[in-house]
C-alpha cells in the first residue's frame, strides 16, 4: 500500500479541503440464515464540501451503517456513494483500502487508540502505514497534537489520559493523513458535559477553520445544534433535514430545537430501563451500571438546562 499511496503532507498545515458527499438510493441489507435486517432503505443524502452536519436518530436507525457506507468501510446492497468525483461502489477492495487511509478520518465513541502506543505514536501510525518518512510524520504528529492542546502529553499512553484527552488524540490521529472528510460516530457519548463541549468545538472547527467536510452521527442535541445541518434518520430512512434553529422542510412537520431536545429526553428513560435489565440479567456489573447511569443522568440534566435556556417548558 505504501508504494501505491503517495501523500503530499505538510509538517504544519492542511493542504486538502473537504469534498462533496452524495448518496443515491442507498440500501443496506444484513442477512443471516434466521433473519434479514434492512438497515438503510433508499437514503438520498447530500453534504456540501466543507460543511459540518449531524445525523440524529434512535439506536438502530442506521446512523453507523450510513457512516460506514460513506467511508467505504462497508459496501451497500444497492445504490451509489459519491465521494467528491469518486464513486465508491465501483472500486476494488484494494483501492477502497487506499481510499480509506488517504481520504477519510474516523473518530469513534470508544477512541480506538492503540493502548501500548503513546499519544505521539498513535498519531504517527496512519502516516507510517501510508509510508510517510519518520522525519515528517513525527513533526506533523507533534503539530497535530498541539492543535488539540496536548503538546504536554506527547509521551503519555492512553490509560494515562482522561476520556476527553483520549478523544482529542483520536481527532489528531484522524487528521494525520490530511483527509478531506472526517466521520465521527457518537464522539461525545463517553464524555462528561464540559469535555464533550471541547470535543464538539474541535470537530466543528475542522470545517470552519480548515474547510474539512465533517459528518457526525449522534444522539446528543448539544452536538447537533453546533452543526450547520441536522439530518433525522429513522428506521433506515431520512425523515427530515433541519437547521439548528428551525426549518420547515417539504413534507416534514415543523421541528424546533426544543422538540429535538424533548425527543432525546423522551428516550432517556428507555435507556435507564435497558440498563436495569442488563444489571438484573448479570450482563453488566454494578460498577458499570453506576458509571453508565451517571452519564445518562448528567446528559438528562444538561438537556433540561438547555430547554430552560431557550425558554421551553
Coordinates of C-alpha atoms in Angstrom, one line a residue:
X1 CA 0.0 0.0 0.0
X2 CA 2.8 2.4 0.9
X3 CA 4.1 2.1 -2.7
X4 CA 0.7 2.9 -4.2
X5 CA -0.2 5.7 -1.9
X6 CA 1.8 8.9 -2.1
X7 CA 0.7 11.6 0.3
X8 CA 1.9 15.2 -0.1
X9 CA 1.8 16.2 3.5
X10 CA 3.0 19.4 5.1
X11 CA 4.5 19.3 8.5
X12 CA 2.4 22.0 10.0
X13 CA -0.7 22.7 7.8
X14 CA -3.5 21.1 5.9
X15 CA -3.5 21.1 2.1
X16 CA -6.7 19.3 1.3
X17 CA -10.1 20.8 1.9
X18 CA -13.4 18.9 2.0
X19 CA -15.3 17.2 -0.8
X20 CA -19.0 16.9 -1.5
X21 CA -20.7 13.7 -0.3
X22 CA -23.7 12.3 -2.1
X23 CA -25.6 9.0 -1.6
X24 CA -28.2 7.9 -4.1
X25 CA -31.0 5.4 -3.2
X26 CA -28.6 3.8 -0.7
X27 CA -29.8 0.4 0.6
X28 CA -28.1 -1.9 3.0
X29 CA -29.5 -5.3 4.0
X30 CA -27.9 -7.6 6.5
X31 CA -28.8 -11.3 6.1
X32 CA -28.4 -14.4 8.3
X33 CA -30.0 -17.8 7.9
X34 CA -32.6 -16.8 10.5
X35 CA -33.5 -13.2 9.6
X36 CA -33.0 -10.2 7.4
X37 CA -32.5 -6.6 8.5
X38 CA -32.8 -3.7 6.2
X39 CA -30.6 -1.1 7.8
X40 CA -30.9 1.5 5.1
X41 CA -33.9 1.8 2.9
X42 CA -33.0 4.1 0.0
X43 CA -31.1 7.0 1.5
X44 CA -30.6 10.1 -0.6
X45 CA -28.1 12.3 1.2
X46 CA -26.2 15.4 0.1
X47 CA -23.4 17.1 2.1
X48 CA -21.7 20.1 0.6
X49 CA -17.9 20.3 0.5
X50 CA -16.6 21.8 3.7
X51 CA -19.9 21.6 5.5
X52 CA -20.4 20.2 9.0
X53 CA -23.6 18.1 9.5
X54 CA -25.1 15.9 12.2
X55 CA -27.1 12.7 11.7
X56 CA -29.6 12.2 14.6
X57 CA -31.8 9.2 15.3
X58 CA -32.5 6.5 17.8
X59 CA -30.3 3.4 18.2
X60 CA -30.8 1.1 15.3
X61 CA -31.9 3.8 12.9
X62 CA -28.9 3.2 10.6
X63 CA -26.6 6.1 11.6
X64 CA -23.4 4.0 11.9
X65 CA -24.3 2.0 8.8
X66 CA -24.6 5.2 6.8
X67 CA -21.2 6.4 8.0
X68 CA -19.7 3.1 7.1
X69 CA -21.1 3.4 3.5
X70 CA -19.8 6.9 3.2
X71 CA -16.4 6.0 4.5
X72 CA -16.0 2.9 2.3
X73 CA -15.8 0.6 5.3
X74 CA -18.8 -1.4 4.1
X75 CA -20.4 -1.8 0.7
X76 CA -24.1 -1.1 0.1
X77 CA -26.6 -3.7 -1.1
X78 CA -27.9 -1.2 -3.6
X79 CA -27.4 2.5 -4.6
X80 CA -24.4 4.7 -5.0
X81 CA -21.9 6.6 -2.9
X82 CA -20.1 9.6 -4.4
X83 CA -17.1 10.9 -2.5
X84 CA -16.3 14.0 -4.5
X85 CA -15.8 12.7 -8.0
X86 CA -15.1 9.2 -6.8
X87 CA -17.9 6.6 -7.0
X88 CA -17.1 4.2 -4.1
X89 CA -19.2 1.2 -5.0
X90 CA -17.3 0.7 -8.2
X91 CA -13.9 0.5 -6.5
X92 CA -12.0 -2.8 -5.9
X93 CA -11.3 -3.7 -2.3
X94 CA -7.6 -2.8 -2.6
X95 CA -8.5 0.6 -4.0
X96 CA -11.0 1.1 -1.2
X97 CA -8.4 0.3 1.4
X98 CA -6.1 3.0 0.0
X99 CA -9.1 5.4 -0.2
X100 CA -9.9 4.9 3.5
X101 CA -6.3 5.5 4.5
X102 CA -5.8 8.6 2.4
X103 CA -9.2 10.3 2.3
X104 CA -11.2 9.5 5.4
X105 CA -10.5 10.3 9.1
X106 CA -12.5 8.4 11.6
X107 CA -13.4 9.4 15.2
X108 CA -15.2 6.7 17.3
X109 CA -17.2 6.7 20.5
X110 CA -14.6 4.4 22.2
X111 CA -11.5 6.4 20.9
X112 CA -9.9 3.3 19.2
X113 CA -6.3 4.2 20.3
X114 CA -3.6 1.5 20.5
X115 CA -3.0 1.0 24.2
X116 CA 0.7 0.3 24.0
X117 CA 1.5 3.3 21.9
X118 CA 1.9 6.8 23.2
X119 CA -0.2 9.7 22.0
X120 CA 2.5 10.7 19.6
X121 CA 2.9 7.2 18.3
X122 CA -0.9 6.8 17.8
X123 CA -1.0 9.9 15.7
X124 CA 2.1 8.8 13.7
X125 CA 0.5 5.4 12.9
X126 CA -1.7 6.3 9.9
X127 CA 1.2 8.1 8.3
X128 CA 3.6 5.2 9.0
X129 CA 1.1 2.8 7.3
X130 CA 1.0 5.3 4.3
X131 CA 4.8 5.2 4.0
X132 CA 5.4 8.8 5.2
X133 CA 9.1 9.3 6.3
X134 CA 9.6 9.3 10.0
X135 CA 11.2 12.8 10.0
X136 CA 8.0 14.2 8.6
X137 CA 5.5 12.2 10.5
X138 CA 7.0 12.9 13.9
X139 CA 7.0 16.6 13.3
X140 CA 3.5 16.5 11.9
X141 CA 2.2 14.4 14.8
X142 CA 3.6 17.0 17.2
X143 CA 1.9 19.8 15.3
X144 CA -1.5 17.9 15.2
X145 CA -1.3 17.3 19.0
X146 CA -0.6 21.0 19.5
X147 CA -3.8 21.8 17.5
X148 CA -5.8 19.8 20.1
X149 CA -3.9 21.3 23.0
X150 CA -2.0 18.2 24.0
X151 CA 1.6 19.2 23.4
X152 CA 2.3 18.4 27.1
X153 CA 1.0 14.8 26.7
X154 CA 3.0 13.5 23.7
X155 CA 4.5 10.6 25.6
X156 CA 1.5 9.6 27.6
X157 CA -0.2 6.2 27.0
X158 CA -4.0 6.1 26.5
X159 CA -4.6 4.8 30.1
X160 CA -2.7 7.8 31.4
X161 CA -5.1 10.2 29.7
X162 CA -8.6 11.3 30.6
X163 CA -11.5 10.4 28.3
X164 CA -11.5 13.8 26.8
X165 CA -7.8 13.8 26.2
X166 CA -8.1 10.4 24.5
X167 CA -10.7 11.7 22.2
X168 CA -8.6 14.6 21.3
X169 CA -5.7 12.3 20.4
X170 CA -8.2 10.3 18.3
X171 CA -9.1 13.5 16.4
X172 CA -5.5 14.3 15.8
X173 CA -5.0 10.7 14.6
X174 CA -8.0 11.1 12.2
X175 CA -6.3 14.2 10.7
X176 CA -2.9 12.6 10.3
X177 CA -3.1 12.0 6.5
X178 CA -4.9 15.3 5.8
X179 CA -8.2 13.6 4.8
X180 CA -10.8 15.8 3.2
X181 CA -13.6 14.1 5.2
X182 CA -14.0 13.4 8.9
X183 CA -16.6 10.9 10.1
X184 CA -17.4 10.9 13.8
X185 CA -19.6 8.2 15.3
X186 CA -21.1 9.3 18.7
X187 CA -17.8 11.1 19.6
X188 CA -19.2 12.5 22.9
X189 CA -21.1 9.5 24.2
X190 CA -18.4 8.6 26.7
X191 CA -17.6 12.1 27.9
X192 CA -19.0 14.5 30.5
X193 CA -20.7 17.7 29.5
X194 CA -17.7 20.1 29.8
X195 CA -15.3 17.7 28.0
X196 CA -18.0 17.0 25.3
X197 CA -18.2 20.7 24.6
X198 CA -14.4 20.8 23.9
X199 CA -14.6 17.9 21.5
X200 CA -17.7 19.4 19.7
X201 CA -15.9 22.7 19.3
X202 CA -12.8 20.9 17.9
X203 CA -14.8 18.9 15.4
X204 CA -16.8 21.9 14.1
X205 CA -13.6 24.0 13.9
X206 CA -12.3 21.5 11.3
X207 CA -15.0 22.7 8.9
X208 CA -14.9 26.4 9.9
X209 CA -11.1 26.9 10.0
X210 CA -9.8 24.2 7.6
X211 CA -12.7 23.5 5.2
X212 CA -13.0 19.8 6.0
X213 CA -16.3 18.0 5.4
X214 CA -17.4 16.8 8.8
X215 CA -20.3 14.3 9.3
X216 CA -21.2 13.4 12.9
X217 CA -23.6 10.7 14.0
X218 CA -25.0 11.5 17.4
X219 CA -27.8 11.1 19.9
X220 CA -26.8 14.4 21.6
X221 CA -28.7 17.6 20.7
X222 CA -25.8 19.6 22.2
X223 CA -23.7 18.3 19.3
X224 CA -26.4 18.7 16.7
X225 CA -27.0 22.4 17.5
X226 CA -23.3 23.2 16.7
X227 CA -23.6 21.8 13.2
X228 CA -24.9 23.6 10.1
X229 CA -27.5 21.0 9.3
X230 CA -29.3 18.3 11.2
X231 CA -30.4 15.2 9.3
X232 CA -33.0 13.0 11.1
X233 CA -32.7 9.3 10.3
X234 CA -35.3 6.8 11.5
X235 CA -35.7 3.1 10.5
X236 CA -33.2 3.5 7.7
X237 CA -34.9 6.5 6.1
X238 CA -34.2 10.2 6.2
X239 CA -37.3 11.8 7.7
X240 CA -36.2 15.4 7.8
X241 CA -33.4 17.9 7.3
X242 CA -33.2 20.9 9.6
X243 CA -31.1 23.8 10.7
X244 CA -30.1 24.0 14.4
X245 CA -32.6 26.9 15.0
X246 CA -35.6 25.6 13.0
X247 CA -36.6 24.9 9.4
X248 CA -39.7 23.6 7.7
X249 CA -38.9 21.1 5.0
X250 CA -41.3 20.0 2.3
X251 CA -43.4 17.0 3.5
X252 CA -42.0 17.1 7.1
X253 CA -43.6 18.6 10.1
X254 CA -42.2 21.8 11.6
X255 CA -39.5 20.9 14.1
X256 CA -37.8 23.2 16.5
X257 CA -34.7 22.8 18.6
X258 CA -36.8 22.4 21.7
X259 CA -38.6 19.5 20.1
X260 CA -35.3 17.8 19.1
X261 CA -34.2 18.1 22.8
X262 CA -37.5 16.8 24.0
X263 CA -37.2 13.8 21.7
X264 CA -33.9 13.0 23.2
X265 CA -35.2 13.4 26.7
X266 CA -38.0 11.0 26.0
X267 CA -35.6 8.3 25.1
X268 CA -33.6 8.6 28.3
X269 CA -36.0 6.6 30.4
X270 CA -35.8 3.7 27.9
X271 CA -32.0 3.7 28.2
X272 CA -32.3 3.6 32.0
X273 CA -34.8 0.7 31.8
X274 CA -32.4 -1.1 29.4
X275 CA -29.5 -0.6 31.9
X276 CA -31.7 -2.1 34.7
X277 CA -32.5 -5.1 32.6
X278 CA -28.8 -5.7 31.8
X279 CA -27.9 -5.4 35.5
X280 CA -30.7 -7.9 36.5
X281 CA -29.5 -10.4 33.9
X282 CA -25.9 -10.1 35.0
X283 CA -24.7 -8.7 31.7
X284 CA -23.1 -5.7 33.4
X285 CA -21.5 -5.2 36.8
X286 CA -22.8 -2.8 39.4
X287 CA -19.8 -0.5 38.8
X288 CA -20.6 -0.5 35.0
X289 CA -24.3 0.3 35.8
X290 CA -23.4 3.2 38.1
X291 CA -21.0 4.7 35.6
X292 CA -23.4 4.5 32.7
X293 CA -26.4 5.6 34.8
X294 CA -24.5 8.7 36.0
X295 CA -23.6 9.6 32.4
X296 CA -27.2 9.3 31.3
X297 CA -28.4 11.4 34.3
X298 CA -25.8 14.0 33.6
X299 CA -27.0 14.2 30.0
X300 CA -30.6 14.5 31.2
X301 CA -29.7 17.4 33.5
X302 CA -27.8 19.1 30.7
X303 CA -30.7 18.8 28.3
X304 CA -33.1 20.1 30.8
X305 CA -30.8 23.1 31.4
X306 CA -30.7 23.6 27.6
X307 CA -34.5 23.6 27.4
X308 CA -34.7 26.1 30.2
X309 CA -32.2 28.4 28.5
X310 CA -34.2 28.5 25.3
X311 CA -37.4 29.3 27.2
X312 CA -39.2 26.0 26.6
X313 CA -41.3 24.4 29.3

